[in-house]
Amino acid sequence: MNNEEQRFLNDLDKRLWTAANKLLPMLDAAVYKHVVLGLIFLKYVSDAFNERRAELDAAFRNPEDDYYLGDDSLIEGELEARDYYTEKNVFWVPALARWDFIQSNASVAVGTKLSVKNGKIWEYEFKGIGRLLDDALDAVEKENPKLKGVLEKDYARKQIDSALPGLINEIAKIPFQHGTLKAKDILGHVYEYFLGEFAIAEGKKGGQYYTPKSIVTLIVEMLQPYQGRVYDPCCGSGGFFVQSEKFVEEHGGRIGQISVYGQESNPTTWRLASMNMAIRGMDFDFGKEPASTYTRDLHPDLRADFIMANPPFNMKEWNAGVRDDDPRWKYGVPPAGNANFAWLQHMIHHLAPNGSLGLLLANGSMSSNTNNEGEIRKAIIEADLIECMVALPGQLFTNTQIPACIWFLTRTKAARGDWRSRTGETLFIDARNLGYMKDRVLRDFDYEKDILKIANTFHAWKKGEGYADEAGFCKSTDLAGIRKHDYVLTPGRYVGAAAQEEDGEPFPDKMARLTATLGQQFAESARLEAEIRGNLARLGWPLEP
């Protein structure tokens, strides 16, 4: 993205977030998230519909076009033919849900009879803008099977009609047209930005549906999901799938080369993920409804080429209704008090013969020996499934300060394509010193300096070209080395400390210089103490000796 495009999107972000905050006095962030995102969705599908409508209108009037009608009286009817839109993967938008209709009638009096043109003239009785939005979303959902059960249709129940017209007018200013950016890219950026801001506003709960973009990008860059089946068993708002789509596009591939499978237990988050896929035109299978991955696996026969996930850290009491003899627990029964190794084994179970996975977990997963966790980790290590361990810096998450790491596993380390055989080897990367503080609270990764540094190190190691151990950052270790550390996988144990540069000053000279400096500082401290005591005594508040 060039600087002009980035400025365009940054200005758009600020303007829209200011508009969204107009609802803050009325609603919690968890609620107005759906209010704003629903309106943005309606604006986008309506703009995309109008863009396609303009193309068709021009084609119907052009004698050299295959769609030329030759009779202008037929054009209006043909412009309402649904198939012209769906053939280009454009959502069919009924007239009731078109943005110009919604915006122009957002403030009319309740009880007003509105005429809506949708192939015919019919009347719609206005019962408030909230009710109109619910009816509009319901109409879009009925006309587009992919959206069944996805859109949140409860604007009327929220009783925010007084705030909606102003918000609608602000969202109407979103320009889904730009010289070099596609409308889908603009919408995707806005959607992702809002999810991030809502996650911050919601605090801990917000992290349930949002993984920081830098971490998602890092995992995608390391796994490189060019083609095949991509799966996330706790998909949140679908960030890994979006980043996979971008990765494929940026490397000259087509989105149809990947198939998206996901599962999510939270109903509202499941809708967010489904809408996130739908607005990007991605085919996806998230199951027909939300469901727990533990007790109701919606993709039991799936064997995925790539699995990426950020499950809830250290989840307790996860195993209600899950049997100890579940076939997923090949390496040991996960403890009821922590779901980390349940997630890990579930993902291993769903890997294809050549599949790879990237899983974000709390640091404790690398070293804990309580309640069978150490034995499970040992069994997975001895099965030679672990390819790389990455330790992350703190403060990357909006919702938790728990230190985290990324596990990268693969079904086979045999030579394949550009990759050498890595049988019996594991790469450890300590990235705790990477990144920068984007504000007073959150750390972020720079794409060039941090993400590519980690990913390129991993790829060089896999290829056997250009890789070398670097003290304090990366180390390739065999199984014997891991056994010596009692199967603890913390990268810091393996990479060691970075070499310190010699400053050329002989030790005796350095010690004498530092001792003299310390003496001067002690003397200055004593002088200041005496001066402070004297000033306090003159004020009648002497300090006790």
Coordinates of C-alpha atoms in Angstrom, one line a residue:
M1 CA 0.0 0.0 0.0
N2 CA 1.5 3.4 -1.0
N3 CA 1.5 6.5 1.2
E4 CA -1.5 8.1 -0.5
E5 CA -3.6 5.0 0.0
Q6 CA -2.6 4.7 3.6
R7 CA -3.4 8.4 4.3
F8 CA -6.8 7.9 2.6
L9 CA -7.6 4.9 4.8
N10 CA -6.3 6.6 8.0
D11 CA -8.4 9.7 7.5
L12 CA -11.4 7.4 6.8
D13 CA -10.7 5.5 10.1
K14 CA -10.7 8.6 12.2
R15 CA -13.8 10.1 10.7
L16 CA -15.8 6.9 11.1
W17 CA -14.7 6.2 14.6
T18 CA -15.7 9.7 15.6
A19 CA -19.1 9.0 14.0
A20 CA -19.4 5.7 15.8
N21 CA -18.7 7.3 19.2
K22 CA -21.8 9.4 18.9
L23 CA -23.6 6.2 20.1
L24 CA -21.3 5.8 23.1
P25 CA -23.6 7.5 25.6
M26 CA -26.4 5.3 24.6
L27 CA -24.8 1.8 24.2
D28 CA -22.0 -0.3 25.4
A29 CA -19.2 -1.1 22.9
A30 CA -20.3 -4.8 22.7
V31 CA -23.7 -3.6 21.5
Y32 CA -22.9 -0.7 19.2
K33 CA -20.3 -2.8 17.5
H34 CA -23.2 -4.6 15.7
V35 CA -25.1 -1.3 15.1
V36 CA -22.2 0.2 13.2
L37 CA -21.0 -2.9 11.4
G38 CA -24.5 -3.6 10.2
L39 CA -24.9 -0.1 8.7
I40 CA -21.4 -0.4 7.1
F41 CA -22.5 -3.7 5.6
L42 CA -25.7 -2.2 4.2
K43 CA -23.8 0.7 2.7
Y44 CA -21.2 -1.5 1.0
V45 CA -23.6 -4.0 -0.5
S46 CA -25.8 -1.1 -1.8
D47 CA -22.8 0.6 -3.3
A48 CA -21.6 -2.6 -5.0
F49 CA -25.2 -3.2 -6.3
N50 CA -25.4 0.4 -7.7
E51 CA -22.0 0.0 -9.4
R52 CA -23.1 -3.2 -11.1
R53 CA -26.4 -1.6 -12.0
A54 CA -24.6 1.3 -13.7
E55 CA -22.5 -1.2 -15.7
L56 CA -25.6 -3.0 -16.8
D57 CA -27.4 0.2 -17.8
A58 CA -24.4 1.2 -20.0
A59 CA -24.3 -2.3 -21.5
F60 CA -28.0 -2.4 -22.2
R61 CA -27.7 0.9 -24.2
N62 CA -24.5 0.0 -26.1
P63 CA -25.1 -1.6 -29.5
E64 CA -21.7 -3.2 -29.4
D65 CA -22.3 -5.0 -26.1
D66 CA -23.7 -8.5 -25.8
Y67 CA -26.2 -7.2 -23.4
Y68 CA -27.6 -4.6 -25.8
L69 CA -31.4 -4.5 -25.6
G70 CA -32.3 -2.2 -28.5
D71 CA -35.4 -1.0 -26.6
D72 CA -35.0 1.6 -23.8
S73 CA -38.4 0.7 -22.4
L74 CA -37.1 -2.7 -21.4
I75 CA -34.1 -1.4 -19.5
E76 CA -35.8 -0.6 -16.2
G77 CA -37.2 -4.1 -15.9
E78 CA -33.9 -5.8 -16.8
L79 CA -32.1 -3.7 -14.2
E80 CA -34.2 -5.5 -11.6
A81 CA -33.3 -9.0 -12.8
R82 CA -31.4 -10.7 -9.9
D83 CA -29.3 -13.0 -12.1
Y84 CA -27.3 -10.1 -13.6
Y85 CA -25.9 -9.3 -10.2
T86 CA -25.4 -12.8 -8.7
E87 CA -23.4 -13.9 -11.8
K88 CA -20.8 -11.3 -10.8
N89 CA -20.8 -12.4 -7.2
V90 CA -22.7 -9.1 -6.2
F91 CA -25.3 -9.4 -3.5
W92 CA -28.8 -8.8 -4.8
V93 CA -30.2 -5.8 -2.8
P94 CA -34.0 -5.4 -2.7
A95 CA -35.1 -1.8 -3.1
L96 CA -36.2 -1.6 0.6
A97 CA -32.5 -2.1 1.6
R98 CA -30.8 0.2 -0.9
W99 CA -28.9 3.0 0.9
D100 CA -30.4 5.9 -0.9
F101 CA -33.9 4.7 0.2
I102 CA -32.8 4.2 3.8
Q103 CA -30.9 7.5 4.0
S104 CA -33.6 9.6 2.4
N105 CA -36.3 8.2 4.8
A106 CA -34.3 7.9 8.0
S107 CA -36.1 10.9 9.6
V108 CA -39.6 10.8 8.2
A109 CA -42.6 10.7 10.5
V110 CA -43.8 7.4 12.0
G111 CA -46.8 6.2 10.1
T112 CA -45.8 7.6 6.7
K113 CA -46.6 5.5 3.7
L114 CA -43.5 5.0 1.6
S115 CA -43.5 3.8 -2.0
V116 CA -40.8 1.3 -2.8
K117 CA -39.9 0.3 -6.3
N118 CA -38.8 -3.3 -6.7
G119 CA -40.1 -4.4 -10.0
K120 CA -43.4 -3.1 -8.9
I121 CA -44.9 -0.3 -6.8
W122 CA -45.9 -1.2 -3.3
E123 CA -46.3 0.6 0.0
Y124 CA -44.2 0.4 3.1
E125 CA -45.5 1.9 6.4
F126 CA -42.7 3.6 8.2
K127 CA -42.6 2.5 11.9
G128 CA -39.2 4.1 12.7
I129 CA -35.7 3.9 11.3
G130 CA -34.8 1.0 13.6
R131 CA -37.6 -1.1 12.2
L132 CA -36.8 -0.1 8.7
L133 CA -33.2 -1.3 9.1
D134 CA -34.4 -4.6 10.6
D135 CA -36.7 -5.1 7.6
A136 CA -34.0 -4.1 5.2
L137 CA -31.5 -6.6 6.6
D138 CA -34.1 -9.3 6.7
A139 CA -34.9 -8.6 3.0
V140 CA -31.2 -8.8 2.1
E141 CA -30.8 -12.1 4.0
K142 CA -33.8 -13.7 2.3
E143 CA -32.5 -12.8 -1.1
N144 CA -28.9 -14.1 -0.4
P145 CA -28.8 -17.6 1.0
K146 CA -25.1 -17.2 2.1
L147 CA -26.3 -14.7 4.7
K148 CA -29.0 -16.8 6.3
G149 CA -28.9 -16.3 10.0
V150 CA -25.8 -14.0 9.7
L151 CA -27.2 -10.5 10.0
E152 CA -28.1 -9.0 13.3
K153 CA -31.6 -7.6 13.0
D154 CA -32.6 -5.9 16.2
Y155 CA -32.2 -2.2 15.6
A156 CA -35.8 -1.5 16.7
R157 CA -35.3 -3.3 20.0
K158 CA -32.3 -1.2 20.9
Q159 CA -34.5 2.0 20.9
I160 CA -31.8 4.2 19.4
D161 CA -33.9 5.9 16.6
S162 CA -32.8 9.4 17.7
A163 CA -29.1 8.6 17.1
L164 CA -29.5 6.6 13.9
P165 CA -30.2 9.3 11.3
G166 CA -26.9 11.2 12.2
L167 CA -24.9 7.9 12.1
I168 CA -26.4 7.0 8.8
N169 CA -25.5 10.3 7.3
E170 CA -21.9 9.9 8.6
I171 CA -21.6 6.4 7.2
A172 CA -23.0 7.6 3.9
K173 CA -19.8 9.5 3.5
I174 CA -17.7 6.3 3.3
P175 CA -16.2 6.4 -0.2
F176 CA -16.2 2.9 -1.5
Q177 CA -14.6 4.2 -4.6
H178 CA -10.9 5.1 -4.9
G179 CA -8.4 5.4 -7.8
T180 CA -6.3 2.4 -6.9
L181 CA -8.1 0.7 -4.0
K182 CA -10.9 -1.8 -4.6
A183 CA -14.2 -1.2 -2.9
K184 CA -13.8 -4.6 -1.2
D185 CA -10.4 -3.6 0.1
I186 CA -11.7 -0.4 1.6
L187 CA -14.6 -2.2 3.3
G188 CA -12.3 -4.9 4.6
H189 CA -10.0 -2.2 6.0
V190 CA -12.9 -0.4 7.7
Y191 CA -14.3 -3.6 9.1
E192 CA -10.9 -4.7 10.5
Y193 CA -10.2 -1.3 12.0
F194 CA -13.6 -1.3 13.7
L195 CA -13.1 -4.8 15.1
G196 CA -9.7 -3.7 16.5
E197 CA -11.1 -0.5 18.1
F198 CA -14.1 -2.4 19.5
A199 CA -11.8 -5.0 21.0
I200 CA -9.9 -2.2 22.8
A201 CA -13.2 -0.6 23.9
E202 CA -14.6 -3.9 25.2
G203 CA -11.4 -4.9 27.0
K204 CA -11.0 -8.5 28.0
K205 CA -14.2 -9.7 26.2
G206 CA -13.2 -8.0 23.0
G207 CA -10.2 -10.3 22.6
Q208 CA -12.6 -13.3 22.2
Y209 CA -13.3 -12.3 18.6
Y210 CA -10.2 -10.3 17.6
T211 CA -6.5 -11.4 17.2
P212 CA -4.1 -8.5 16.6
K213 CA -3.3 -8.2 12.9
S214 CA 0.4 -8.4 13.5
I215 CA 0.2 -11.8 15.0
V216 CA -2.2 -13.1 12.4
T217 CA 0.1 -11.8 9.7
L218 CA 3.1 -13.4 11.3
I219 CA 1.4 -16.9 11.4
V220 CA 0.2 -16.6 7.8
E221 CA 3.6 -15.5 6.6
M222 CA 5.2 -18.4 8.3
L223 CA 2.7 -21.1 7.1
Q224 CA 2.2 -19.6 3.6
P225 CA -1.3 -20.9 2.8
Y226 CA -1.1 -20.6 -1.0
Q227 CA -3.7 -23.2 -1.7
G228 CA -5.7 -26.0 0.0
R229 CA -8.1 -26.2 3.0
V230 CA -7.6 -23.6 5.7
Y231 CA -9.2 -24.3 9.1
D232 CA -9.7 -22.4 12.3
P233 CA -11.6 -24.3 15.1
C234 CA -12.1 -21.1 17.1
C235 CA -12.3 -18.6 14.3
G236 CA -13.5 -15.5 16.1
S237 CA -14.2 -12.8 13.5
G238 CA -12.3 -14.7 10.8
G239 CA -9.0 -12.7 10.8
F240 CA -6.8 -15.7 9.8
F241 CA -9.0 -16.3 6.7
V242 CA -8.8 -12.7 5.7
Q243 CA -5.1 -12.6 6.0
S244 CA -4.8 -15.8 4.0
E245 CA -6.8 -14.3 1.2
K246 CA -4.5 -11.3 1.2
F247 CA -1.4 -13.6 1.2
V248 CA -2.7 -15.5 -1.8
E249 CA -3.5 -12.4 -3.8
E250 CA -0.2 -10.7 -3.0
H251 CA 1.6 -13.8 -4.3
G252 CA -0.2 -13.9 -7.6
G253 CA -2.7 -16.6 -6.7
R254 CA -6.5 -16.7 -6.9
I255 CA -8.8 -16.8 -3.9
G256 CA -10.5 -19.9 -5.2
Q257 CA -7.3 -21.8 -4.5
I258 CA -8.1 -21.9 -0.8
S259 CA -11.2 -23.4 0.9
V260 CA -12.2 -21.9 4.3
Y261 CA -13.5 -23.9 7.2
G262 CA -14.2 -22.6 10.7
Q263 CA -16.1 -23.0 13.8
E264 CA -17.2 -20.6 16.6
S265 CA -19.3 -21.2 19.7
N266 CA -20.3 -17.6 20.4
P267 CA -23.4 -16.7 18.3
T268 CA -22.6 -13.0 17.8
T269 CA -19.0 -13.7 17.0
W270 CA -20.1 -16.4 14.5
R271 CA -22.2 -13.8 12.8
L272 CA -19.3 -11.4 12.7
A273 CA -17.1 -14.0 11.1
S274 CA -19.8 -15.0 8.5
M275 CA -20.4 -11.4 7.6
N276 CA -16.6 -10.8 7.4
M277 CA -16.4 -13.6 4.8
A278 CA -19.5 -12.6 2.9
I279 CA -18.5 -9.0 2.3
R280 CA -15.2 -10.2 0.8
G281 CA -17.0 -12.7 -1.5
M282 CA -15.2 -15.7 0.1
D283 CA -16.8 -19.1 0.1
F284 CA -16.8 -20.5 3.6
D285 CA -18.1 -23.2 5.8
F286 CA -18.6 -22.3 9.4
G287 CA -21.4 -24.8 9.9
K288 CA -25.0 -24.0 9.9
E289 CA -24.9 -22.5 13.4
P290 CA -22.6 -21.7 16.3
A291 CA -21.3 -24.8 18.2
S292 CA -18.6 -25.8 20.7
T293 CA -15.6 -27.4 19.0
Y294 CA -15.1 -29.6 22.0
T295 CA -18.6 -31.2 22.2
R296 CA -19.9 -30.8 18.6
D297 CA -17.2 -30.9 16.0
L298 CA -18.9 -29.5 12.9
H299 CA -16.1 -30.7 10.5
P300 CA -15.4 -34.3 11.8
D301 CA -14.0 -35.6 8.5
L302 CA -12.0 -32.5 7.6
R303 CA -8.2 -33.0 7.2
A304 CA -6.9 -29.5 6.6
D305 CA -3.7 -28.4 4.8
F306 CA -3.3 -25.4 7.1
I307 CA -4.7 -24.8 10.6
M308 CA -4.4 -21.4 12.4
A309 CA -6.0 -20.5 15.6
N310 CA -5.9 -18.2 18.7
P311 CA -8.1 -20.1 21.3
P312 CA -9.0 -18.6 24.7
F313 CA -5.9 -19.0 26.9
N314 CA -5.9 -21.5 29.8
M315 CA -9.6 -22.2 29.5
K316 CA -11.1 -24.1 32.5
E317 CA -14.0 -26.6 32.7
W318 CA -13.9 -27.0 29.0
N319 CA -14.6 -30.8 29.0
A320 CA -18.2 -31.0 30.0
G321 CA -19.7 -33.6 27.8
V322 CA -16.3 -34.7 26.3
R323 CA -15.3 -38.3 26.8
D324 CA -11.8 -39.3 27.9
D325 CA -11.6 -41.9 25.1
D326 CA -12.2 -39.2 22.4
P327 CA -10.1 -40.2 19.4
R328 CA -8.6 -36.7 19.4
W329 CA -6.7 -37.3 22.6
K330 CA -4.0 -39.5 20.9
Y331 CA -1.2 -38.1 23.1
G332 CA -3.0 -38.0 26.4
V333 CA -6.2 -36.8 28.1
P334 CA -6.1 -33.0 28.5
P335 CA -6.7 -31.8 32.1
A336 CA -10.1 -30.3 32.9
G337 CA -8.5 -27.2 34.4
N338 CA -6.7 -26.1 31.2
A339 CA -7.8 -26.5 27.5
N340 CA -4.4 -25.7 25.9
F341 CA -3.6 -29.3 25.0
A342 CA -7.2 -30.0 24.0
W343 CA -6.9 -27.3 21.4
L344 CA -3.5 -28.6 20.3
Q345 CA -4.6 -32.2 19.9
H346 CA -7.9 -31.2 18.2
M347 CA -5.8 -29.4 15.6
I348 CA -3.4 -32.3 15.2
H349 CA -6.3 -34.6 14.7
H350 CA -7.6 -32.5 11.8
L351 CA -4.2 -32.1 10.0
A352 CA -3.9 -33.6 6.5
P353 CA -0.9 -35.9 5.8
N354 CA 1.3 -33.0 4.7
G355 CA -0.6 -30.4 6.8
S356 CA 0.9 -27.7 9.1
L357 CA -0.5 -25.6 11.9
G358 CA 0.2 -22.5 13.8
L359 CA -1.4 -22.2 17.3
L360 CA -1.2 -19.3 19.7
L361 CA -1.0 -20.4 23.4
A362 CA 0.0 -19.0 26.8
N363 CA 3.7 -19.4 27.7
G364 CA 2.8 -22.0 30.4
S365 CA 2.0 -24.5 27.7
M366 CA 5.8 -24.7 26.9
S367 CA 6.8 -25.8 30.4
S368 CA 3.9 -26.9 32.6
N369 CA 4.1 -30.4 34.1
T370 CA 0.9 -30.3 36.1
N371 CA -2.1 -32.6 35.5
N372 CA -0.6 -34.7 32.6
E373 CA 0.4 -31.6 30.5
G374 CA 4.1 -32.5 30.6
E375 CA 3.4 -36.1 29.5
I376 CA 1.2 -34.8 26.6
R377 CA 3.9 -32.4 25.5
K378 CA 6.6 -35.1 25.8
A379 CA 4.5 -37.5 23.6
I380 CA 4.0 -34.8 20.9
I381 CA 7.7 -33.9 20.9
E382 CA 8.7 -37.6 20.7
A383 CA 6.3 -37.9 17.7
D384 CA 8.5 -35.3 16.0
L385 CA 5.5 -33.0 15.2
I386 CA 6.9 -29.7 16.5
E387 CA 8.7 -27.7 13.8
C388 CA 9.1 -24.3 15.4
M389 CA 8.5 -22.5 18.7
V390 CA 8.3 -18.7 18.8
A391 CA 8.3 -16.7 22.0
L392 CA 6.4 -13.4 21.7
P393 CA 6.9 -10.0 23.5
G394 CA 4.4 -8.8 26.0
Q395 CA 1.7 -6.2 25.5
L396 CA 0.7 -7.4 22.0
F397 CA -2.9 -8.1 23.1
T398 CA -5.8 -5.7 23.9
N399 CA -7.4 -8.2 26.3
T400 CA -4.6 -9.9 28.3
Q401 CA -1.1 -9.3 29.5
I402 CA -0.4 -13.1 29.7
P403 CA 2.9 -13.8 27.9
A404 CA 2.2 -15.9 24.7
C405 CA 4.0 -18.1 22.3
I406 CA 3.2 -19.7 18.9
W407 CA 3.5 -23.4 18.3
F408 CA 4.2 -24.5 14.7
L409 CA 3.6 -28.2 14.0
T410 CA 3.7 -30.3 10.9
R411 CA 2.6 -33.9 10.1
T412 CA 5.9 -34.5 8.2
K413 CA 9.3 -33.0 8.2
A414 CA 10.4 -35.1 5.2
A415 CA 12.0 -33.3 2.2
R416 CA 9.4 -31.8 -0.1
G417 CA 9.6 -29.2 -2.9
D418 CA 12.1 -26.5 -1.7
W419 CA 12.2 -27.9 1.8
R420 CA 15.0 -30.1 3.1
S421 CA 14.4 -32.9 5.5
R422 CA 14.1 -31.5 9.1
T423 CA 13.4 -34.9 10.7
G424 CA 14.3 -34.8 14.4
E425 CA 15.0 -31.0 14.3
T426 CA 13.1 -28.1 15.9
L427 CA 13.7 -24.4 15.4
F428 CA 13.5 -22.1 18.5
I429 CA 12.9 -18.3 17.9
D430 CA 13.0 -15.8 20.8
A431 CA 11.2 -12.7 19.5
R432 CA 10.6 -11.1 22.9
N433 CA 12.8 -8.2 22.1
L434 CA 11.2 -7.4 18.8
G435 CA 8.4 -4.9 18.0
Y436 CA 7.8 -1.3 19.0
M437 CA 5.3 0.5 21.3
K438 CA 2.5 1.9 19.1
D439 CA 1.0 3.7 22.1
R440 CA 1.5 3.7 25.9
V441 CA -0.3 0.3 26.3
L442 CA 0.1 -1.8 23.2
R443 CA 3.2 -3.2 21.4
D444 CA 3.1 -4.0 17.7
F445 CA 5.3 -5.7 15.1
D446 CA 6.7 -3.8 12.1
Y447 CA 6.2 -5.9 8.9
E448 CA 9.6 -5.5 7.5
K449 CA 11.7 -5.4 10.6
D450 CA 9.9 -7.9 12.8
I451 CA 7.5 -10.1 10.9
L452 CA 9.7 -10.8 7.9
K453 CA 12.7 -11.3 10.2
I454 CA 11.0 -14.1 12.0
A455 CA 9.3 -15.6 8.9
N456 CA 12.4 -15.5 6.7
T457 CA 14.4 -17.1 9.4
F458 CA 11.9 -20.0 9.6
H459 CA 11.8 -20.4 5.8
A460 CA 15.6 -20.3 5.5
W461 CA 15.9 -23.0 8.1
K462 CA 13.3 -25.2 6.3
K463 CA 15.2 -24.8 3.0
G464 CA 18.7 -25.1 4.5
E465 CA 19.8 -22.0 2.7
G466 CA 21.0 -18.8 4.4
Y467 CA 20.2 -20.0 7.9
A468 CA 22.6 -19.8 10.9
D469 CA 22.0 -20.0 14.6
E470 CA 22.0 -16.5 16.2
A471 CA 22.6 -16.2 19.9
G472 CA 19.7 -14.6 21.7
F473 CA 17.4 -15.0 18.7
C474 CA 17.3 -18.5 17.0
K475 CA 18.6 -22.0 17.5
S476 CA 18.1 -25.3 15.7
T477 CA 18.0 -28.2 18.1
D478 CA 17.6 -31.9 17.8
L479 CA 15.4 -34.2 19.9
A480 CA 18.4 -35.1 22.2
G481 CA 18.8 -31.4 23.0
I482 CA 15.1 -31.1 23.9
R483 CA 15.3 -34.2 26.1
K484 CA 18.2 -32.6 28.0
H485 CA 15.9 -29.8 28.9
D486 CA 13.2 -32.2 30.2
Y487 CA 10.9 -31.5 27.2
V488 CA 10.5 -27.8 28.1
L489 CA 10.1 -25.8 24.9
T490 CA 10.8 -22.2 26.1
P491 CA 13.0 -20.7 23.3
G492 CA 15.1 -18.7 25.8
R493 CA 16.5 -22.0 27.1
Y494 CA 17.9 -22.8 23.7
V495 CA 18.9 -19.6 22.0
G496 CA 21.0 -18.3 24.9
A497 CA 22.0 -14.7 25.4
A498 CA 23.0 -12.3 22.5
A499 CA 26.7 -11.6 22.4
Q500 CA 27.7 -8.3 23.9
E501 CA 29.9 -6.0 21.8
E502 CA 33.3 -5.3 23.2
D503 CA 34.0 -1.6 23.8
G504 CA 37.8 -2.0 23.7
E505 CA 38.3 -0.5 27.3
P506 CA 40.5 -2.7 29.5
F507 CA 38.6 -4.0 32.6
P508 CA 40.8 -2.4 35.2
D509 CA 40.4 1.0 33.5
K510 CA 36.7 0.6 33.2
M511 CA 36.3 -0.4 36.9
A512 CA 38.4 2.6 38.0
R513 CA 36.3 5.0 35.8
L514 CA 33.0 3.6 37.0
T515 CA 34.1 3.6 40.7
A516 CA 35.2 7.3 40.4
T517 CA 31.8 8.2 38.8
L518 CA 29.9 6.4 41.6
G519 CA 31.9 8.3 44.2
Q520 CA 31.0 11.6 42.5
Q521 CA 27.4 10.7 42.5
F522 CA 27.5 9.7 46.2
A523 CA 29.1 13.1 47.0
E524 CA 26.4 15.0 45.0
S525 CA 23.7 13.0 46.8
A526 CA 25.1 14.0 50.2
R527 CA 25.3 17.6 49.2
L528 CA 21.7 17.7 48.0
E529 CA 20.5 15.9 51.2
A530 CA 22.3 18.5 53.4
E531 CA 20.7 21.4 51.3
I532 CA 17.2 19.9 51.6
R533 CA 17.6 19.4 55.4
G534 CA 18.8 23.0 55.8
N535 CA 15.8 24.4 53.8
L536 CA 13.3 22.3 55.8
A537 CA 14.9 23.5 59.1
R538 CA 14.6 27.1 58.1
L539 CA 10.9 26.5 57.5
G540 CA 10.5 25.0 60.9
W541 CA 10.2 21.3 59.7
P542 CA 13.5 19.7 60.5
L543 CA 14.0 16.1 59.5
E544 CA 14.9 13.5 62.1
P545 CA 18.6 12.4 61.7

